[in-house]
Coordinates of C-alpha atoms and ligand atoms in Angstrom, one line a residue:
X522 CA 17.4 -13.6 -14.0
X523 CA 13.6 -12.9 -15.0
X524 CA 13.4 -9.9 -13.0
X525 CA 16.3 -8.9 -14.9
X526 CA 14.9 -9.3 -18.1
X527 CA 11.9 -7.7 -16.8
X528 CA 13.0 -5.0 -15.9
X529 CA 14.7 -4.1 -18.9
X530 CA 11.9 -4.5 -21.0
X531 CA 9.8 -2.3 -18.3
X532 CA 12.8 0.1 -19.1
X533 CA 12.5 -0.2 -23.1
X534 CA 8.9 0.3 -22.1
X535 CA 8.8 3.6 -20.2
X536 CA 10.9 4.8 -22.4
X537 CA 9.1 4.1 -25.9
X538 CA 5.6 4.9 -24.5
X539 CA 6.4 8.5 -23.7
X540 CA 6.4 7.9 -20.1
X541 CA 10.0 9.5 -20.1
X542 CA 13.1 8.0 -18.0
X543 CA 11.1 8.4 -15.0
X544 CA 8.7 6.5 -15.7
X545 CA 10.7 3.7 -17.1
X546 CA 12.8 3.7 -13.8
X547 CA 10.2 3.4 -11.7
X548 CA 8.1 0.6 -13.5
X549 CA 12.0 -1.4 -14.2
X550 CA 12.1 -0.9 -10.2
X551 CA 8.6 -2.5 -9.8
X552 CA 9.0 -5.2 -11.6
X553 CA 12.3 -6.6 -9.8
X554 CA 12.6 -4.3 -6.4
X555 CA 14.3 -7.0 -5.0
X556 CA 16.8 -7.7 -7.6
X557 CA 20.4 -6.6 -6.6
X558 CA 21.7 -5.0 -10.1
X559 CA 24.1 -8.0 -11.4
X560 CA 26.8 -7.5 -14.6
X561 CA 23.8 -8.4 -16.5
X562 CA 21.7 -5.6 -16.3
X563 CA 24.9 -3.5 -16.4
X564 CA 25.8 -5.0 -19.9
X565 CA 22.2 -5.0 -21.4
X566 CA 20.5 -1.2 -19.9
X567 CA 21.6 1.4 -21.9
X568 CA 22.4 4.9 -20.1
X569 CA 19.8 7.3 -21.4
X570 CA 20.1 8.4 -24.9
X571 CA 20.2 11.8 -25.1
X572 CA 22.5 14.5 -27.7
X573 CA 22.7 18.2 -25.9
X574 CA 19.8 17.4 -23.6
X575 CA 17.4 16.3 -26.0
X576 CA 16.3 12.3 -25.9
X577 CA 16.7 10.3 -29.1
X578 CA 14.0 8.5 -30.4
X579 CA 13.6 4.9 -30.0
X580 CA 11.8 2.3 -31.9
X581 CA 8.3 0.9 -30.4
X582 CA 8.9 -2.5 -29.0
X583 CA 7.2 -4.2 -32.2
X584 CA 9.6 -2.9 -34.5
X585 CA 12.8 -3.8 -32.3
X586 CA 14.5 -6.9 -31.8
X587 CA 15.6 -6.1 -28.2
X588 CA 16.1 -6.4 -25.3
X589 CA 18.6 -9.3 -25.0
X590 CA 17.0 -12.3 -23.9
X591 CA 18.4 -15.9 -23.3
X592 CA 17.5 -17.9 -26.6
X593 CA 15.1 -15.4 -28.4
X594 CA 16.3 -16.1 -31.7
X595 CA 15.5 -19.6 -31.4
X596 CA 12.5 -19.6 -30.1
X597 CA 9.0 -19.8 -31.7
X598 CA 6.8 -20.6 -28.8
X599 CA 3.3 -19.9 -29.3
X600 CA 3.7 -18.8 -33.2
X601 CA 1.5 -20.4 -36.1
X602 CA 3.5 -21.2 -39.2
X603 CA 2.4 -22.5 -42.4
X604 CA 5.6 -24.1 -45.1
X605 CA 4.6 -24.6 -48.8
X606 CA 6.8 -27.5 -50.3
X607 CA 6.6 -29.2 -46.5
X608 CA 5.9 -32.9 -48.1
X609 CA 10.2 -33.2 -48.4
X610 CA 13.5 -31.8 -48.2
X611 CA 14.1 -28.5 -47.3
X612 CA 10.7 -27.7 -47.0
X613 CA 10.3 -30.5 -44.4
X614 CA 13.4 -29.6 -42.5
X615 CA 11.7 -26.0 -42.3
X616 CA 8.4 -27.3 -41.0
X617 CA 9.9 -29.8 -38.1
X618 CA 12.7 -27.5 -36.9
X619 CA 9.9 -24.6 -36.3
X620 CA 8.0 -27.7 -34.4
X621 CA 10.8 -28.4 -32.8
X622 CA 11.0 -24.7 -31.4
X623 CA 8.1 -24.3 -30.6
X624 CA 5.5 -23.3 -33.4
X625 CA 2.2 -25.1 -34.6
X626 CA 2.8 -25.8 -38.4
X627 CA 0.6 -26.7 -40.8
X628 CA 2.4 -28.2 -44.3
X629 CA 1.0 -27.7 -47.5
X630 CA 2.4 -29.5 -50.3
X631 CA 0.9 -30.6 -53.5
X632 CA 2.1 -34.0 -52.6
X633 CA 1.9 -35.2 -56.5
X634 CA 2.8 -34.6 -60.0
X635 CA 3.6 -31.1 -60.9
X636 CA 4.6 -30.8 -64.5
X637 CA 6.5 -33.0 -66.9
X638 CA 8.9 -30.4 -66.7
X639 CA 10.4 -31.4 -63.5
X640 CA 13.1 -33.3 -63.2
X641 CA 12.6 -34.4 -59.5
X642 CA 10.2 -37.8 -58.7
X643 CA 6.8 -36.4 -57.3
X644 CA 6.4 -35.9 -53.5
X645 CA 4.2 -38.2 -52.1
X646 CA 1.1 -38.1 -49.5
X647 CA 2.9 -40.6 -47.6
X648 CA 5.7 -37.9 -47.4
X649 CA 3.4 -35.1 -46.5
X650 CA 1.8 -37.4 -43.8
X651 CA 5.5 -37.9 -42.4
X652 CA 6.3 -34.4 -41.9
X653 CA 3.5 -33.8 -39.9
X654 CA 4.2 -36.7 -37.7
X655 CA 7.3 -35.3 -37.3
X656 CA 6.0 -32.1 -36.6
X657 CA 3.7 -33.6 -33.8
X658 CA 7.2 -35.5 -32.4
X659 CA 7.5 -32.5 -30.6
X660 CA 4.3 -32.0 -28.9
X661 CA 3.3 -28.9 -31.4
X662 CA -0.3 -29.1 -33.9
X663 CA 0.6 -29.9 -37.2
X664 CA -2.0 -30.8 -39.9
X665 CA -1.2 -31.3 -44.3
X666 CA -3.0 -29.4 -46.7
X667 CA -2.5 -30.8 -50.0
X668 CA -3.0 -27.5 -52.5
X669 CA -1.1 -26.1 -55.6
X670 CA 0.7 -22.7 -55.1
X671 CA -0.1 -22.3 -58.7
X672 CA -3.9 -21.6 -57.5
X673 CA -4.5 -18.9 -55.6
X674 CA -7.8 -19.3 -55.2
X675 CA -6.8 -22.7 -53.2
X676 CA -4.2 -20.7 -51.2
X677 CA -7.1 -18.1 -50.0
X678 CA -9.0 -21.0 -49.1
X679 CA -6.2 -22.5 -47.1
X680 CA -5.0 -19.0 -45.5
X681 CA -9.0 -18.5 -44.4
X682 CA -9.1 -22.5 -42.8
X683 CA -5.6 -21.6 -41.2
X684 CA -6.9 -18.7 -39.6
X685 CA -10.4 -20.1 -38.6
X686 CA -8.2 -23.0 -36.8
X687 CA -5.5 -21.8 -35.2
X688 CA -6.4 -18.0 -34.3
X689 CA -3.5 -16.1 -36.7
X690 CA -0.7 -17.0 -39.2
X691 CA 2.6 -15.9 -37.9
X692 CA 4.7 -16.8 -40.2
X693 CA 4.8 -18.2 -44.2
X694 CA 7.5 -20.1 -45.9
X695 CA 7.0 -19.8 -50.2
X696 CA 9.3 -23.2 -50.4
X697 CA 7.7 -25.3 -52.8
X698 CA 9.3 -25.0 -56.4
X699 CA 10.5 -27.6 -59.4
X700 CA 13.7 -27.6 -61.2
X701 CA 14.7 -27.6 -65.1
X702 CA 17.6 -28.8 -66.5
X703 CA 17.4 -27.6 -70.6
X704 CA 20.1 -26.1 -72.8
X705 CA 17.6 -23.0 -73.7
X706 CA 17.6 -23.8 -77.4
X707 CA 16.1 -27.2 -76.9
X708 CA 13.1 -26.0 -74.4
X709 CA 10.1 -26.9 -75.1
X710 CA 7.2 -24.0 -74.4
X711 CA 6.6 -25.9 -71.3
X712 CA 10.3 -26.2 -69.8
X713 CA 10.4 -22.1 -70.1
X714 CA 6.4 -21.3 -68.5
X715 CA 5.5 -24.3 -66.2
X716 CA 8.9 -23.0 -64.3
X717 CA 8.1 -19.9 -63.9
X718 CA 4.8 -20.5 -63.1
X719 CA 5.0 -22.9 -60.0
X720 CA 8.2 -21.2 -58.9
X721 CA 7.5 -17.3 -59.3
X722 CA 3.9 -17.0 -59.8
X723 CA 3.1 -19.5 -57.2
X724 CA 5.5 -17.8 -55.1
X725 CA 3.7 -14.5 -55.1
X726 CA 0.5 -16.1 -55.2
X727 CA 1.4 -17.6 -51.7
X728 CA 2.5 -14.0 -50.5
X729 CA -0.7 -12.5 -52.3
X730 CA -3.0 -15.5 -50.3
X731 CA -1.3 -15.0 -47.1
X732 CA -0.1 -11.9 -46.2
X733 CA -3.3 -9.5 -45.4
X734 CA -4.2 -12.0 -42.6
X735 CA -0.9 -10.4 -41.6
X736 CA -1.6 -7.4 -42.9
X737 CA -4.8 -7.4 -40.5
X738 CA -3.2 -8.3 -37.6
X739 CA 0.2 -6.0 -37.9
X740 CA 2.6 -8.8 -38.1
X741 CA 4.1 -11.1 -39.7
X742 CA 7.3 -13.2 -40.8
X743 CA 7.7 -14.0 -44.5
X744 CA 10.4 -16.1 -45.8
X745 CA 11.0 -17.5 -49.6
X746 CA 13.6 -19.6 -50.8
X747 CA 15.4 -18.4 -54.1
X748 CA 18.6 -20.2 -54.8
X749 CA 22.4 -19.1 -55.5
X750 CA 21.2 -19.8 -59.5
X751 CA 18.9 -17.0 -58.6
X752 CA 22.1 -14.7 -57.9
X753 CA 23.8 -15.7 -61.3
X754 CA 23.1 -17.8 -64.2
X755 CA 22.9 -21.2 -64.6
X756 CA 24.3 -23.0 -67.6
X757 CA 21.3 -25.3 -69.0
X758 CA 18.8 -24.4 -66.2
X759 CA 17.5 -20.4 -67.6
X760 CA 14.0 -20.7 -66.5
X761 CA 15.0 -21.9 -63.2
X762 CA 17.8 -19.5 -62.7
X763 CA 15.1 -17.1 -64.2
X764 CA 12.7 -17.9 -61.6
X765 CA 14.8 -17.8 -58.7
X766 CA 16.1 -14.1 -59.8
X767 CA 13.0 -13.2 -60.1
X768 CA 12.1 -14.4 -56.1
X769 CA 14.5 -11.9 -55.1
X770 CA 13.0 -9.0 -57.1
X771 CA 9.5 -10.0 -55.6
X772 CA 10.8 -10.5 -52.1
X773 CA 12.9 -6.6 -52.2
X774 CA 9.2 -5.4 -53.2
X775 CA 7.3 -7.1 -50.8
X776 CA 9.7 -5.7 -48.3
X777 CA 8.9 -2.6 -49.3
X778 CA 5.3 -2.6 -49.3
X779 CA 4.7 -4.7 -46.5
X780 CA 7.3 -3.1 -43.6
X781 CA 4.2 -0.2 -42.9
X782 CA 2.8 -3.4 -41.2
X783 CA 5.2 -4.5 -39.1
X784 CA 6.0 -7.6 -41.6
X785 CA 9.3 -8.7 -42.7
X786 CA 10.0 -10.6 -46.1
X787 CA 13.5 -12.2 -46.8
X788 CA 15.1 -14.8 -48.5
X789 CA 16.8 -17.5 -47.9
X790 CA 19.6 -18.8 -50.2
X791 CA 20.6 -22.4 -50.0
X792 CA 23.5 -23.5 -51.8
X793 CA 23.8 -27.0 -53.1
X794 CA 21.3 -29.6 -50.9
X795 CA 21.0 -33.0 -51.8
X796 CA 17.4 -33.5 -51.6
X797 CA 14.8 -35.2 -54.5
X798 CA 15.0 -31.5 -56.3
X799 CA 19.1 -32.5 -57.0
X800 CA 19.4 -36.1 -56.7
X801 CA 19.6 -37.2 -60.3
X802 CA 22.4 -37.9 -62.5
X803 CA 22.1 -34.5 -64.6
X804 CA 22.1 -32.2 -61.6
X805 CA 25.2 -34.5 -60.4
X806 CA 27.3 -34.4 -63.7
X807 CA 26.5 -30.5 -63.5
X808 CA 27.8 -30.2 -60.4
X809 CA 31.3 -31.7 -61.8
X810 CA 30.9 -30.0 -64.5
X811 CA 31.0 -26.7 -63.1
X812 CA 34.2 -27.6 -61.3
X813 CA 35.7 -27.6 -64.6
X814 CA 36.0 -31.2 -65.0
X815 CA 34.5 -33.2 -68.0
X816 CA 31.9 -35.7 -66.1
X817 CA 30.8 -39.0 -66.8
X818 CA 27.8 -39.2 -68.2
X819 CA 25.9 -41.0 -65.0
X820 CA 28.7 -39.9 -62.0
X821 CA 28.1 -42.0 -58.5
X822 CA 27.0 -39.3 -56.1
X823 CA 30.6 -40.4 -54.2
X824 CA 32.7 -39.3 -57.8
X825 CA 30.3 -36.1 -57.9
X826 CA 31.1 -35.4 -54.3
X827 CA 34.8 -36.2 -54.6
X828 CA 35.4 -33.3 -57.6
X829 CA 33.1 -30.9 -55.5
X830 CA 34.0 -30.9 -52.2
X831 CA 37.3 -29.6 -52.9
X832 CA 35.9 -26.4 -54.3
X833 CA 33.9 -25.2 -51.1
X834 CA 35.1 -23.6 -48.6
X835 CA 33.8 -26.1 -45.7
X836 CA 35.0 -29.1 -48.4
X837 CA 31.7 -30.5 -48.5
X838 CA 29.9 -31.7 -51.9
X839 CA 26.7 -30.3 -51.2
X840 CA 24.8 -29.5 -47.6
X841 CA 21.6 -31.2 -45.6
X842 CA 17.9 -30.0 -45.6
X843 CA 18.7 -29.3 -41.8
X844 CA 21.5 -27.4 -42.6
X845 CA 19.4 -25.0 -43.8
X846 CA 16.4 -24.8 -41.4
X847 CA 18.2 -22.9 -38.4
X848 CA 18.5 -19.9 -40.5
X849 CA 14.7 -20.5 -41.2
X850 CA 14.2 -20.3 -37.7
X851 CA 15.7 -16.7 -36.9
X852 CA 14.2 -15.3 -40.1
X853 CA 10.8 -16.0 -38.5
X854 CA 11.5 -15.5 -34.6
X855 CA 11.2 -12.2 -33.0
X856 CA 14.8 -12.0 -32.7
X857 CA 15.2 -10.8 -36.3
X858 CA 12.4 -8.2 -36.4
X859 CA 14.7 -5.7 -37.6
X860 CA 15.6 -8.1 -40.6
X861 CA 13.8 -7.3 -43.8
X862 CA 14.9 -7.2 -47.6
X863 CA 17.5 -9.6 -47.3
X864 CA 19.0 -12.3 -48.6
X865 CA 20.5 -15.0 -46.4
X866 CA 22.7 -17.8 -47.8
X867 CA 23.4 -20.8 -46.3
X868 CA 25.9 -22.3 -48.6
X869 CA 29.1 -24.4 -47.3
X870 CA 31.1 -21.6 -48.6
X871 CA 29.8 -21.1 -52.5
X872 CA 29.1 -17.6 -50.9
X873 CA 32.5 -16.8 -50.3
X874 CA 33.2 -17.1 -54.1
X875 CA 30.1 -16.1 -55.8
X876 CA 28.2 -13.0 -56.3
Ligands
NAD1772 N1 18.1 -28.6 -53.1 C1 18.8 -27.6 -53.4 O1 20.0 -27.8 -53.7 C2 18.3 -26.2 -53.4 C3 19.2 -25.2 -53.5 C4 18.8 -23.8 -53.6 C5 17.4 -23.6 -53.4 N2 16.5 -24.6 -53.3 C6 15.1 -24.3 -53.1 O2 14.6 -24.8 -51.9 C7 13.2 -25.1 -52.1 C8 13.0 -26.6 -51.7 O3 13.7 -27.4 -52.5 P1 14.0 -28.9 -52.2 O4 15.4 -29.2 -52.7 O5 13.6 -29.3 -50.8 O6 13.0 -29.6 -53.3 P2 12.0 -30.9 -53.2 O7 11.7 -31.3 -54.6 O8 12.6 -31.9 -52.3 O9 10.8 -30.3 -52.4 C9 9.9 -29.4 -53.1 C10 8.5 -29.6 -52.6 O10 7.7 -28.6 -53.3 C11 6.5 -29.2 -53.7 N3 5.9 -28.5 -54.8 C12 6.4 -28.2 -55.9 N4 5.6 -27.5 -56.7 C13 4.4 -27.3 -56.0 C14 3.2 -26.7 -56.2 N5 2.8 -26.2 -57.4 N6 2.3 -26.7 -55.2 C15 2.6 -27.3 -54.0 N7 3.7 -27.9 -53.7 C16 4.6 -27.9 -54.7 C17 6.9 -30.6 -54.1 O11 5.8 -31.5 -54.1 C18 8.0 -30.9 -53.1 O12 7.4 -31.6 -52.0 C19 12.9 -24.8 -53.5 O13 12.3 -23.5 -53.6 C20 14.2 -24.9 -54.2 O14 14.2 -24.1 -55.4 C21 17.0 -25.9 -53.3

């Protein structure tokens, strides 16, 4: 199987660097001269690419996601990640499952208060301190920085340490953000800016900190979360809705600035997740409220779950942090390298009804 695969990257190879078919023949026979050809290499080796006898380019191996190989868009082995937000919830389930495949994560995470207008409990350093245990479960380094995305100069600090330590930052998760719920006529200055701030500034800030060590090095995976309130709006949560929109914006032009370099930006998309960001009663008589239904004032997660579920296409009321980590995963391996600009929701099925 490995000289296989060996051989077809040898093939890819020769091919790419101008060595011509030849070439790539002869180093693909090299590598695996005793390997019988199997349906394998007849399904994955293309027959030369050629239109009236003249060869058709092909992309340079760093800017293609091929050639098959058994689990490569799981796999992070050997990468250096850092997830903001990593104290809790999905930020958490981000940080361990990239553990859990293989990369060495560090998780930064203001692990405190952020601003009275939050409606989620503060994460704690207890919480952080969990994740990277968790992270270290499975044998990768993990370490917690507690810094605000709202300073950037903290963030440079934190992307020089990161690179001092562990040699290169592969990949960088914008996670961390806070949530609003305010009719807009009743916000305070406060419910409008501090959202926006954490959640869009801080969220450039983190791309602005991190991405000229990836810049430098010609590389790179970046991956924010928006939000399907950042695809429409969001009755009584503007500056959040607002800020998520606004992700997307940032992420489309990062794409575009930041491809020269062989770095991909793209954003996740998480429909509904029960985590401390959505566990309270407002968010949960929203969430039956937007079903059409008139909710009690203080619903039992089970009656919020009971009017929801119904409405989604997989019939659950909302999804798992760890639901949501896979797609995490591929977004950063190598197996998505061709991946940039995007949005990628990972909703139950809200997707199949909204925009
Ligand atoms: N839970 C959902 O239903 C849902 C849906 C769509 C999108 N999202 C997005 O997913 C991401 C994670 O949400 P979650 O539900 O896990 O929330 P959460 O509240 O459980 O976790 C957010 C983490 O971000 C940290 N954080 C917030 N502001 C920070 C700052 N200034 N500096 C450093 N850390 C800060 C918090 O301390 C917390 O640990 C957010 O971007 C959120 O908007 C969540």
């Amino acid at each position: 199987m490995t000289g296989t695969i060996e051989k077809h990257d040898a093939l890819r190879r020769g091919l790419v660097m101008g060595g011509g078919l030849a070439a790539g023949l002869a180093m693909a026979n090299a590598a695996s001269a005793a390997t019988a050809t199997s349906t394998l290499e007849m399904q994955t080796q293309d027959a030369p690419r050629t239109l009236d006898g003249n060869s058709v380019p092909e992309p340079p191996p760093e800017k293609s996601a091929g050639p098959v190989r058994p689990g490569r868009g799981s796999m992070l082995t050997g990468k250096v990640a850092v997830v903001t937000g990593a104290a809790r919830g999905i930020g958490r389930a981000i940080a361990v499952e990239f553990a859990a495949n293989g990369a060495d994560v560090v998780a930064v995470d203001i692990a405190g208060p952020v601003s009275p207008a939050s409606n989620a409990e503060p994460a704690t350093p207890d919480e952080l301190a969990d994740t990277v245990r968790q992270i270290k479960q499975y044998g990768r380094r993990g370490e917690a920085i507690r810094a605000d995305i709202r300073d950037i100069a903290a963030l440079r600090r934190v992307a020089d340490q990161v690179q001092t330590t562990y040699g290169k930052i592969d990949i960088v998760v914008a996670d961390a953000a806070i949530q609003r719920w305010m009719p807009l006529l009743d916000m305070q200055d406060s419910d409008w800016h501090d959202v926006i701030d954490n959640n869009l500034n801080g969220t450039a800030n983190t791309i602005r900190a991190f991405a000229p060590k990836m810049v430098a090095q010609k590389n790179g995976r970046i991956i924010v979360l928006s939000s399907m309130q950042g695809l429409h709006g969001t009755k009584d949560a503007s500056s959040y809705s607002a800020s998520k929109w606004g992700i997307i914006g940032l992420m489309k032009s990062a794409a575009l600035e930041l491809g020269q370099y062989n770095i991909t930006v793209n954003a996740l998309i998480p429909g509904l997740v029960d985590t401390a960001l959505t566990r309270y009663y407002k968010r949960l008589s929203e969430t039956m409220a937007e079903t059409g239904r008139k909710p009690p004032e203080k619903p039992t997660p089970q009656e919020a779950w009971d009017v929801r579920a119904p409405t989604v296409a997989l019939k659950v009321g909302w999804l798992q942090p760890d639901d949501i980590s896979p797609a995490a995963v591929f977004l950063a391996s190598d197996a998505a390298a061709m991946v940039t600009g995007a949005e990628y929701q990972v909703t139950g099925g809200d997707s199949a009804k909204d925009v």
